[in-house]
Coordinates of C-alpha atoms in Angstrom, one line a residue:
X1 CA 226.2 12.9 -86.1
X2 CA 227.4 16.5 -86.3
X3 CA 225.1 19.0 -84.4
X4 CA 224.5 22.4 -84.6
X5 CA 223.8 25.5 -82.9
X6 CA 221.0 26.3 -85.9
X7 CA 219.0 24.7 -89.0
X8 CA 217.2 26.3 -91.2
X9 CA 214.6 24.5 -93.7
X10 CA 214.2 26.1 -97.0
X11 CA 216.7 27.9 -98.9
X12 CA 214.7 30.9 -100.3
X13 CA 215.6 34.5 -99.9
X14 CA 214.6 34.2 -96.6
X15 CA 216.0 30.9 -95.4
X16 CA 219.2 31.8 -97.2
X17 CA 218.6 35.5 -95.0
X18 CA 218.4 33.9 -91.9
X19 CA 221.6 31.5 -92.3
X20 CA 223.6 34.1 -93.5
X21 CA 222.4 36.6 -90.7
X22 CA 223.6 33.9 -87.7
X23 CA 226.4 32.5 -89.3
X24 CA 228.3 36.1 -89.4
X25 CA 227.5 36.3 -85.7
X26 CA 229.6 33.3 -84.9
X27 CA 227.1 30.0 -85.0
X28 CA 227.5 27.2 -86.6
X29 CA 224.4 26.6 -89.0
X30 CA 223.0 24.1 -92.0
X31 CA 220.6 24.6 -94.3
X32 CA 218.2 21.8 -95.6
X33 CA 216.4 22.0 -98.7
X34 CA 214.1 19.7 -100.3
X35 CA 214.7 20.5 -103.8
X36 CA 218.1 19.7 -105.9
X37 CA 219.1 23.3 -105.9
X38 CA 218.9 26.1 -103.6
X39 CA 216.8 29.1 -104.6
X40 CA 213.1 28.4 -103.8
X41 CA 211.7 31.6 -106.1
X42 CA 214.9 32.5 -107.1
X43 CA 216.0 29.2 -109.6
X44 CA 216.7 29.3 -113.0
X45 CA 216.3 26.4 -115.5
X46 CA 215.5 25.2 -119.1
X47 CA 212.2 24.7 -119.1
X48 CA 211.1 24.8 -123.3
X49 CA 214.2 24.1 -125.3
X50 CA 218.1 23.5 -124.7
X51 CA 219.6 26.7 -124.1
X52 CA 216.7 29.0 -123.3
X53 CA 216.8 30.4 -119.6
X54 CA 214.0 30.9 -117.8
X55 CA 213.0 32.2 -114.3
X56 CA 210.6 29.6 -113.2
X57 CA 209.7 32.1 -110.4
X58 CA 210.5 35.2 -109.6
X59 CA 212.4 37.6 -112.7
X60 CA 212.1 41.3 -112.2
X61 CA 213.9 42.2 -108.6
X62 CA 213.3 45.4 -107.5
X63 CA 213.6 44.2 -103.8
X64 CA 216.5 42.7 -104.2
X65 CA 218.7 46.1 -104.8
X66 CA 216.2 48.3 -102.1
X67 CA 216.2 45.5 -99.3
X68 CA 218.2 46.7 -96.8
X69 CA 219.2 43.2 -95.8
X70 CA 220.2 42.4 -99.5
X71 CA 222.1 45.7 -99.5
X72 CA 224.5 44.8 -96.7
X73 CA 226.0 42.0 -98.5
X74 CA 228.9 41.4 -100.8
X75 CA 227.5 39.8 -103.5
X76 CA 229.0 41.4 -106.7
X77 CA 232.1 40.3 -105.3
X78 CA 230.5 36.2 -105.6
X79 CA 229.3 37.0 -109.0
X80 CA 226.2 38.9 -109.1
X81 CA 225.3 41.6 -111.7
X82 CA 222.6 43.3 -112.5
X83 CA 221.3 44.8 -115.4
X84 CA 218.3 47.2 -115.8
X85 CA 216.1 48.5 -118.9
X86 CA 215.8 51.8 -120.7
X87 CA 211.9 51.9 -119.1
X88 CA 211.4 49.6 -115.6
X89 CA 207.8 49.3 -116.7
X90 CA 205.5 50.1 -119.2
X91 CA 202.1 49.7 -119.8
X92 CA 200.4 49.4 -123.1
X93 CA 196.9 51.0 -123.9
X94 CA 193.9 49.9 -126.5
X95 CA 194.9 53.2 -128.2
X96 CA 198.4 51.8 -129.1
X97 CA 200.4 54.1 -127.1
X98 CA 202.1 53.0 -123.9
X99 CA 202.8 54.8 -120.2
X100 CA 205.9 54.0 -118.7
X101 CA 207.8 54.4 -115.4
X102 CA 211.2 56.0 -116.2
X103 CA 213.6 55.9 -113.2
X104 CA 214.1 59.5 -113.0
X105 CA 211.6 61.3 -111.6
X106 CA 211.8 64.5 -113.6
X107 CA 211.0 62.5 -116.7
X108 CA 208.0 61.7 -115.2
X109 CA 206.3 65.0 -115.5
X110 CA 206.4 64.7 -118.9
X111 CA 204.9 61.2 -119.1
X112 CA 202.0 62.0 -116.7
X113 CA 201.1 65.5 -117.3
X114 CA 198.9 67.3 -115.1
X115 CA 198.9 64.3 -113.0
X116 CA 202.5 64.6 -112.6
X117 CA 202.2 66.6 -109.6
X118 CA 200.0 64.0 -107.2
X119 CA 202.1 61.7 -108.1
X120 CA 205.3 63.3 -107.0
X121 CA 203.7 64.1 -103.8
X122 CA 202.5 60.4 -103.6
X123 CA 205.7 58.8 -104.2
X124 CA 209.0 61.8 -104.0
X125 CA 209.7 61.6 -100.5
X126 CA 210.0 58.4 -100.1
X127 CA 212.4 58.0 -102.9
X128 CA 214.1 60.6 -101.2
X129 CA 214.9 58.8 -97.4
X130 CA 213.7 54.7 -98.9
X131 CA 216.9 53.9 -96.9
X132 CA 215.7 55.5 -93.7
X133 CA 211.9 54.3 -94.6
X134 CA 213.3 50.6 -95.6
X135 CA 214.7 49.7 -92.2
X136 CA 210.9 50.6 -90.5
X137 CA 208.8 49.1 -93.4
X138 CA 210.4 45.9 -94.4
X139 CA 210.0 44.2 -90.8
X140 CA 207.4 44.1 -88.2
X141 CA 205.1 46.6 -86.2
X142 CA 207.5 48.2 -84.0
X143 CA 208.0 52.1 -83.1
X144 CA 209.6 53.5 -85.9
X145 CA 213.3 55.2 -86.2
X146 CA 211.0 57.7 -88.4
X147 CA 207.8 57.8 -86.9
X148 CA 206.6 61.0 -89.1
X149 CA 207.8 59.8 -92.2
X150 CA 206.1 56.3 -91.2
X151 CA 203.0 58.2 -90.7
X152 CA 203.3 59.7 -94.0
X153 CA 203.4 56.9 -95.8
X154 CA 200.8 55.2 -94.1
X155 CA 198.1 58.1 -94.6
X156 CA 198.2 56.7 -98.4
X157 CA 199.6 53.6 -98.3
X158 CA 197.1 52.4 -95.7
X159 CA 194.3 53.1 -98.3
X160 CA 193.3 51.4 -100.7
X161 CA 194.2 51.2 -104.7
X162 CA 190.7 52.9 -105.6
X163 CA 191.3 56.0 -103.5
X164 CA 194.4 57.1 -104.8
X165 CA 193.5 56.2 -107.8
X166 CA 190.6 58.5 -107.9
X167 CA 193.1 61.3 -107.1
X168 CA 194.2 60.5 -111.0
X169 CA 193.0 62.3 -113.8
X170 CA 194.4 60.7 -117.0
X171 CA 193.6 57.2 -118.3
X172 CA 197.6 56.6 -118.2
X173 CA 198.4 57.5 -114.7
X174 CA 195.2 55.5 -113.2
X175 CA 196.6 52.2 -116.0
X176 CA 200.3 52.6 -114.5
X177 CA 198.9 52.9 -111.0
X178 CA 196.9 50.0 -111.3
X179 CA 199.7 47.9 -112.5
X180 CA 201.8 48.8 -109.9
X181 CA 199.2 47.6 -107.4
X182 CA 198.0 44.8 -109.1
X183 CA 201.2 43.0 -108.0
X184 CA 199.3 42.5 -104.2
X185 CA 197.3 39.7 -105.5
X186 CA 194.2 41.4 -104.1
X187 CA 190.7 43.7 -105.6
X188 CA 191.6 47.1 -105.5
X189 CA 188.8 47.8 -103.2
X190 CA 190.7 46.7 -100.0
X191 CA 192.6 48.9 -97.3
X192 CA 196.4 49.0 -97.6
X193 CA 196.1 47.7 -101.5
X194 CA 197.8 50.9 -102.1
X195 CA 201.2 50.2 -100.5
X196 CA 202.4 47.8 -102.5
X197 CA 201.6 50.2 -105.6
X198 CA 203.5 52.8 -103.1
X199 CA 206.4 50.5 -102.7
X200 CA 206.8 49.3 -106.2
X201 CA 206.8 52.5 -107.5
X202 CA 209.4 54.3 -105.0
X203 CA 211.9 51.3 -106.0
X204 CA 211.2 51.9 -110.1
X205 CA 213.0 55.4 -109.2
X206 CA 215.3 54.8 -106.3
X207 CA 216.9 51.8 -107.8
X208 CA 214.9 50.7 -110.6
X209 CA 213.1 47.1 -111.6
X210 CA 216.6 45.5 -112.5
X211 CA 216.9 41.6 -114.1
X212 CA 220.2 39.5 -112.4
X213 CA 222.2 38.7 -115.5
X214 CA 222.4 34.8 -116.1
X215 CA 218.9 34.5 -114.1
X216 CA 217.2 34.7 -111.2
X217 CA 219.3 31.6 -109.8
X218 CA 222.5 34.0 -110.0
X219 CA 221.0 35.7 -106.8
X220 CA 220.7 32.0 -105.0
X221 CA 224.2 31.2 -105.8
X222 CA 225.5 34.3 -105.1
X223 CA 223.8 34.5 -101.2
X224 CA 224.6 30.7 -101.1
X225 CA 228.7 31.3 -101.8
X226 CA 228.8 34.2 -99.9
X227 CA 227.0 31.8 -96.8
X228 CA 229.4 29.0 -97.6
X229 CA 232.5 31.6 -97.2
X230 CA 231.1 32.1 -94.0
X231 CA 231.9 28.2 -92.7
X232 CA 227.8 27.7 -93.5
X233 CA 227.0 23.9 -94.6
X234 CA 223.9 22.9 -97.3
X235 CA 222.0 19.7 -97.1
X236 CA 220.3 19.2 -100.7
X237 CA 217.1 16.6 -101.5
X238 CA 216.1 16.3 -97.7
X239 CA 212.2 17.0 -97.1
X240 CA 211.5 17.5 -93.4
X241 CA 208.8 15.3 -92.1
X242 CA 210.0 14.9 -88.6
X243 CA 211.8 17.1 -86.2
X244 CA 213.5 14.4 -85.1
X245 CA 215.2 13.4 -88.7
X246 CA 217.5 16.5 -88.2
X247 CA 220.8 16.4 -86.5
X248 CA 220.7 17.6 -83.3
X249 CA 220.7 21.3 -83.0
X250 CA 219.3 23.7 -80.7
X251 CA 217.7 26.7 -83.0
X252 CA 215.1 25.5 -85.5
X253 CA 214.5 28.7 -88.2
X254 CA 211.3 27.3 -90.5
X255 CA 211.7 29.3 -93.9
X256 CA 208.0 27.8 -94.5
X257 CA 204.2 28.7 -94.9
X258 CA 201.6 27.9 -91.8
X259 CA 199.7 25.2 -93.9
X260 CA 203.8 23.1 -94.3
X261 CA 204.7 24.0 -90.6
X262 CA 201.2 22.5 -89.7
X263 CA 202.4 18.8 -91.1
X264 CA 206.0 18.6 -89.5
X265 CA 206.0 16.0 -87.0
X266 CA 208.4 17.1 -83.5
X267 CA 207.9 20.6 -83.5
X268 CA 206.0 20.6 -80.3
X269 CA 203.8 23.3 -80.7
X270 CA 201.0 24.5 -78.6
X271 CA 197.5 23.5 -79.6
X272 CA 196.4 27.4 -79.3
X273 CA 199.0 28.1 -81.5
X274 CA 198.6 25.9 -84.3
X275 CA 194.9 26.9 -84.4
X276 CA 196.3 30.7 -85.1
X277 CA 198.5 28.9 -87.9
X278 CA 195.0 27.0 -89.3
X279 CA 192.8 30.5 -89.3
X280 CA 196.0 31.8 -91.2
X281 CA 194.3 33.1 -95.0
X282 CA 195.9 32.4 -98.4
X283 CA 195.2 34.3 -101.8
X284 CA 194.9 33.8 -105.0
X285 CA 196.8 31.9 -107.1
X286 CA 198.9 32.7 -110.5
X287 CA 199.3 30.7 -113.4
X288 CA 202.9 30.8 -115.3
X289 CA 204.4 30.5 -118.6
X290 CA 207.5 30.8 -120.4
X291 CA 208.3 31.0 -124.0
X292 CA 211.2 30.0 -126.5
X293 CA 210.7 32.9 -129.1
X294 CA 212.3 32.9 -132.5
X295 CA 212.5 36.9 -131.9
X296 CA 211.3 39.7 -130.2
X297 CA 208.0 40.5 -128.9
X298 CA 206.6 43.0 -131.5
X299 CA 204.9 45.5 -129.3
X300 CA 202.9 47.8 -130.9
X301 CA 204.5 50.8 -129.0
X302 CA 208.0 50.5 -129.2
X303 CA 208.5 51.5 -125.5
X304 CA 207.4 48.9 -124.1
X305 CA 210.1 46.7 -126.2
X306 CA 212.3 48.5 -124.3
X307 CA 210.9 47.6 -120.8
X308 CA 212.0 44.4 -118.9
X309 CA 208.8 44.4 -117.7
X310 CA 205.3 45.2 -119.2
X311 CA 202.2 44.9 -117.4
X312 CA 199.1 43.9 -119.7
X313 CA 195.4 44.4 -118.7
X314 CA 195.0 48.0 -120.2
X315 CA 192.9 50.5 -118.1
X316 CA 192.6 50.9 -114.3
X317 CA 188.7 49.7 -114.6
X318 CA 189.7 47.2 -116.8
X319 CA 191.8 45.5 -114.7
X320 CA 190.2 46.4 -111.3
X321 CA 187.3 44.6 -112.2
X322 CA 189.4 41.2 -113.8
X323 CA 191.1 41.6 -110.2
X324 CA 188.1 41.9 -108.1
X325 CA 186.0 38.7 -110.3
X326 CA 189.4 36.2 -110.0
X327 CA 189.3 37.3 -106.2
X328 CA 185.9 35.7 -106.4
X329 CA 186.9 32.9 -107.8
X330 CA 185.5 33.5 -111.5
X331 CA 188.0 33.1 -114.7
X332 CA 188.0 35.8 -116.6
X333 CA 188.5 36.3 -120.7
X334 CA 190.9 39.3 -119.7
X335 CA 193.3 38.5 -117.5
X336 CA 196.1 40.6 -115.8
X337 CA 199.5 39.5 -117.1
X338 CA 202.7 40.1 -115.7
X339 CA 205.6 40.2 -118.4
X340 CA 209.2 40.0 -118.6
X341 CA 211.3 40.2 -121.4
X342 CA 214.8 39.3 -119.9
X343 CA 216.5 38.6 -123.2
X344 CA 216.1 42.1 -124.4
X345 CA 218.5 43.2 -122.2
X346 CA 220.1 39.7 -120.9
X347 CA 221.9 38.2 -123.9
X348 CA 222.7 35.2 -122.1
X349 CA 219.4 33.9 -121.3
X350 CA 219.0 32.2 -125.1
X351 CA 220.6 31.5 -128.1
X352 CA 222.0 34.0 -130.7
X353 CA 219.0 35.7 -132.3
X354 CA 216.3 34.0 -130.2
X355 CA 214.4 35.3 -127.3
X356 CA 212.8 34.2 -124.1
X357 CA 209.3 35.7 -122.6
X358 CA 208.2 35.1 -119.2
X359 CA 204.5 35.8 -117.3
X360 CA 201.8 35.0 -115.3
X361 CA 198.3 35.6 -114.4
X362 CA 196.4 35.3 -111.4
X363 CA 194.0 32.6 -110.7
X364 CA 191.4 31.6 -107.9
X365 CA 193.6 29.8 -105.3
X366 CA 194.1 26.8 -106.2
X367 CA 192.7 26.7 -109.6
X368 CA 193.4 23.7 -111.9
X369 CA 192.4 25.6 -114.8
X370 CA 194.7 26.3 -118.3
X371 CA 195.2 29.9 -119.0
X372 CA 198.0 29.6 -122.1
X373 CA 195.0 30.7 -124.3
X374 CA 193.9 33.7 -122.5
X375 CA 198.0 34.7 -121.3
X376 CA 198.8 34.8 -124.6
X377 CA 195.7 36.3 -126.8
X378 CA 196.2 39.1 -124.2
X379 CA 200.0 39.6 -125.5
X380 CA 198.8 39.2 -128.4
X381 CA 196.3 42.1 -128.6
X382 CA 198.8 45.0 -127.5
X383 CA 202.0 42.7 -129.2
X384 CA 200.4 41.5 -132.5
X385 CA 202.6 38.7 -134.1
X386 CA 203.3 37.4 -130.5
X387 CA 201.8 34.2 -131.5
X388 CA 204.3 33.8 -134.8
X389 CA 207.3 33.6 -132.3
X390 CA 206.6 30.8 -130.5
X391 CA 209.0 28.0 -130.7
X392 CA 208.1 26.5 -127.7
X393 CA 206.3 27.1 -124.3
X394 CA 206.0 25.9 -120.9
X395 CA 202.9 26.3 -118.9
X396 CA 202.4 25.8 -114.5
X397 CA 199.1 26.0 -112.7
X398 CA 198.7 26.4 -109.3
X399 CA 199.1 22.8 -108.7
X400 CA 202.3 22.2 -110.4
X401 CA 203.7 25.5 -108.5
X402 CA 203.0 24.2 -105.2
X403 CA 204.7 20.8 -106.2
X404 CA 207.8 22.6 -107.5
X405 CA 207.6 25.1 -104.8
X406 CA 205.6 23.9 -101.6
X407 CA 205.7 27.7 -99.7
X408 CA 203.3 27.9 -102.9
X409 CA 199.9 27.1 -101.4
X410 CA 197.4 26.8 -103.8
X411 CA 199.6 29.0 -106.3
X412 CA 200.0 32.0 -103.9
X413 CA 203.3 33.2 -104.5
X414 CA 202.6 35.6 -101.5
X415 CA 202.7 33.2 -98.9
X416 CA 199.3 34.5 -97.8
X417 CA 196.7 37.5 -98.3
X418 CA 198.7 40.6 -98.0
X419 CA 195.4 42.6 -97.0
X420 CA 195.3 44.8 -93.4
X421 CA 195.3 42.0 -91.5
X422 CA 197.8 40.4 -92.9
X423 CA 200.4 42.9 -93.6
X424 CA 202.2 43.2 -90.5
X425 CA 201.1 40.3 -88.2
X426 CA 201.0 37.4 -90.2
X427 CA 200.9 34.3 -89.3
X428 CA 199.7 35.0 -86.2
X429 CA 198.5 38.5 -84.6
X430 CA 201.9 39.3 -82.6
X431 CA 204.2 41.9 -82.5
X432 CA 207.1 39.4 -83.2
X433 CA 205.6 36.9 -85.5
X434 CA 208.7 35.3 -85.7
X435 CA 208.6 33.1 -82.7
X436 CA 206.1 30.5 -82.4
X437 CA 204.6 28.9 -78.9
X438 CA 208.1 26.8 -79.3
X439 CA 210.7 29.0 -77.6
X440 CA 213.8 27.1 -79.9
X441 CA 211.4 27.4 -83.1
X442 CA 211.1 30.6 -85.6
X443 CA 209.5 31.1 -88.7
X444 CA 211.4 33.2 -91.3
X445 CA 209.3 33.2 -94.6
X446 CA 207.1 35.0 -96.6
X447 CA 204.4 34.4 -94.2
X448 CA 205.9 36.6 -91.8
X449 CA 206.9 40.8 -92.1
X450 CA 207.2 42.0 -94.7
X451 CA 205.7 39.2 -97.1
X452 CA 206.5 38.5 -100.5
X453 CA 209.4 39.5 -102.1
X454 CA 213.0 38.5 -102.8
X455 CA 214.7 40.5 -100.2
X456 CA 215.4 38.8 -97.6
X457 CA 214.3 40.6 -94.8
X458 CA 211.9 37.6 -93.1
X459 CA 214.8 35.6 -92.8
X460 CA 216.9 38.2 -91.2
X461 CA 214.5 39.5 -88.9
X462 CA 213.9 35.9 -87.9
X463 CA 217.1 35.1 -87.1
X464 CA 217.9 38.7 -85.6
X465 CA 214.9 38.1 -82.7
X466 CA 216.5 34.3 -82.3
X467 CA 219.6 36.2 -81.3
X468 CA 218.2 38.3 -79.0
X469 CA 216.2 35.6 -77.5
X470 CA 218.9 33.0 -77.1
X471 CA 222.4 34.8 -77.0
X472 CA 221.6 38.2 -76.5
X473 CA 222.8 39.4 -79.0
X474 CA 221.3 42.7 -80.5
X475 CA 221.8 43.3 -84.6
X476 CA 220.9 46.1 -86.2
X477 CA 220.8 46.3 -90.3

């Protein structure tokens, strides 16, 4: 049997990161995934009726264009476009109008008004130097390359979503900074919730929330061509149980959550260490759903049909408090939803006329429960009609996501709570979370710096600090 100098289980962002990452520095690698496709977040798939394309994950990818990783590589030249809406977001309001995030900045003051000015302070200069801010942000706790404009963004984003949002004075710029944040899967109340808000909004300016024309799965195929170029080798329907079902190789790169690593047989890890890996917290959970639609989704401000995505939950309060009683486990009448309208802007993602819609909502972990009803009579109270352009839907609860995607844990599509303790040293409170008490294993998912995402940079950090340990060789992004 043919051995290797790496494998790496789980052809996400991140395993697909890390593969890439040692490949280009000479080692000979294979990738093993469980599924029939690679892609973990990032596939793409019929899942109503025959020629409707849906993201059965991840849609909207910011990340993906201000990832410094996902920068570096040549994928427009293995087939990957991108395409990006008139508005990146939009949020509708009980009055009927809508507040959107245009991608320029200056258009901004008019949307926001007197508010306009915090938020330019909150937000401009990061958009400014995100490519100098990226490379410290998007990894672990290490002494920055900009340690004052690290320190500025952690005087606000290490706050929480309720104290910059009380720096707000309009009803719109608290409801588009509350769905901005709402993407952390966590109450508003809780330190560092702000970041993500932070983050989310810098990239709707720098590089806006673009969709990957033909699908999410374009981005897979695209990272798993360019990997292939490279001399890399894939190894499709193989779930690791054992250690010792692999081919023999020396570097083992684990693109997994604690709870999977935690039931591999051979890894040899120390009892202390596993223990760290059991203590390790996941959050909430999301339910999904996709739709065939005969047309588009009638939005009662005509903004946010021109948005890919459109966050629904209405005011800050509003959904601060549907956050904060799902974080307790309750279900609420009034969920947040998430939701993507790809086919706007995507013609190939259905047939000629018809329309595909795409969202989730979030859940107590694990949560059995059906939430169609509630997803959709929330569309359907800012999108009136919705309902009438239904041809056919598919629904996923948390249970069903963590079968088709087992780095979702009870539905988390975080890989684990994203809150202050949890942000930078996750799995495990180290300053290189990346290694585990096994000196040849590494752990390169979501569950390590800088979480959730599709950009790739757990993989690559990863595999840069197996480098260093093993060949010593030093990589720099």
């Amino acid at each position: 049997m043919k051995s290797y100098d790496a494998i790496i289980i789980g052809s996400g962002p991140n395993g697909l990161a890390a593969a890439i990452t040692l490949q280009k520095q000479g080692l000979s690698t294979l990738i093993v995934e469980g599924a029939d496709t690679v892609g973990g977040g990032m596939r793409t798939k019929e899942l109503t009726l025959p020629g409707f394309k849906h993201d059965v994950c991840s849609a909207i990818h910011p990340m993906a264009l201000g990832s410094p990783f996902m920068r570096s590589l040549p994928l427009e030249d293995f087939g990957l476009t991108f395409k990006t809406a008139e508005y990146q977001v939009s949020q509708p309001l009980d009055s009927g109008r809508a507040v959107v995030l245009h991608q320029d900045m200056q258009l901004m003051q008019q949307e926001l008004g007197q508010d306009f000015r915090f938020y330019d302070a909150l937000l401009e200069p990061f958009v400014k130097n995100w490519d100098s801010l990226s490379k410290d942000l998007l990894g672990p706790l290490r002494i920055p390359k900009n340690p004052f404009l690290m320190a500025k963004f952690g005087l606000s984003g290490l706050r929480s979503a309720h104290a910059i949002a009380d720096r707000f004075q309009t009803v719109e710029a608290k409801a588009l900074w509350s769905g901005l944040v709402a993407h952390g899967i966590l109450p508003f109340n809780k330190l560092s919730t702000a970041a993500i808000g932070m983050v989310l909004g810098t990239l709707g300016h720098k590089v806006g929330w673009p969709i990957p024309v033909g699908g999410s799965q374009a981005i897979a195929d695209a990272m798993l061509a360019y990997y292939q170029s490279l001399g890399g080798e894939l190894q499709l329907n193989f779930w690791l149980e054992d250690v010792n079902d692999l081919p023999k190789h020396k570097l083992l790169i684990l693109d997994l959550t604690p709870q999977q690593i935690l039931k591999i047989n051979g890894l040899d890890l120390k009892e202390g260490y596993r223990k760290q890996l059991e203590a390790y917290r996941y959050g909430m959970g999301v339910y999904k759903m996709d739709w065939a639609l005969s047309e588009p989704t009638p939005f009662t401000d005509k903004r946010s049909q021109l948005a890919a995505t459109v966050h629904i939950g209405n005011t800050f309060e509003e959904i601060a408090k549907n956050e904060l009683d799902t974080f307790k486990g309750k279900l609420v009448e009034r969920p947040f939803v998430l939701f993507a309208q790809p086919s706007r802007f995507d013609p190939s993602r259905a047939p000629e006329g018809k329309h595909t819609g795409w969202a989730y909502c979030h859940v107590p972990h694990g949560s059995f429960a059906d939430r169609s009803e509630a997803i959709e009579n929330q569309i359907e109270r800012f999108a009136p009609g919705f309902k009438d352009t239904i041809l056919a839907r598919s629904c996923m609860n948390t249970q069903q996501l963590e079968q088709y995607n087992p780095n979702y844990i009870g539905g988390d599509i975080n890989a684990g709570q994203m809150d202050v303790m949890q942000l930078f040293t996750r799995p495990t409170r180290s300053l290189t979370p990346y290694r585990t008490s096994n000196p040849n294993v590494y752990i390169g998912s979501s569950s390590t710096p800088p979480a959730g995402g599709v950009h790739g940079m757990c993989g690559f950090h990863a595999a840069r600090i197996a480098l260093k340990d093993h060949y010593h060789i030093k990589i720099k992004i």
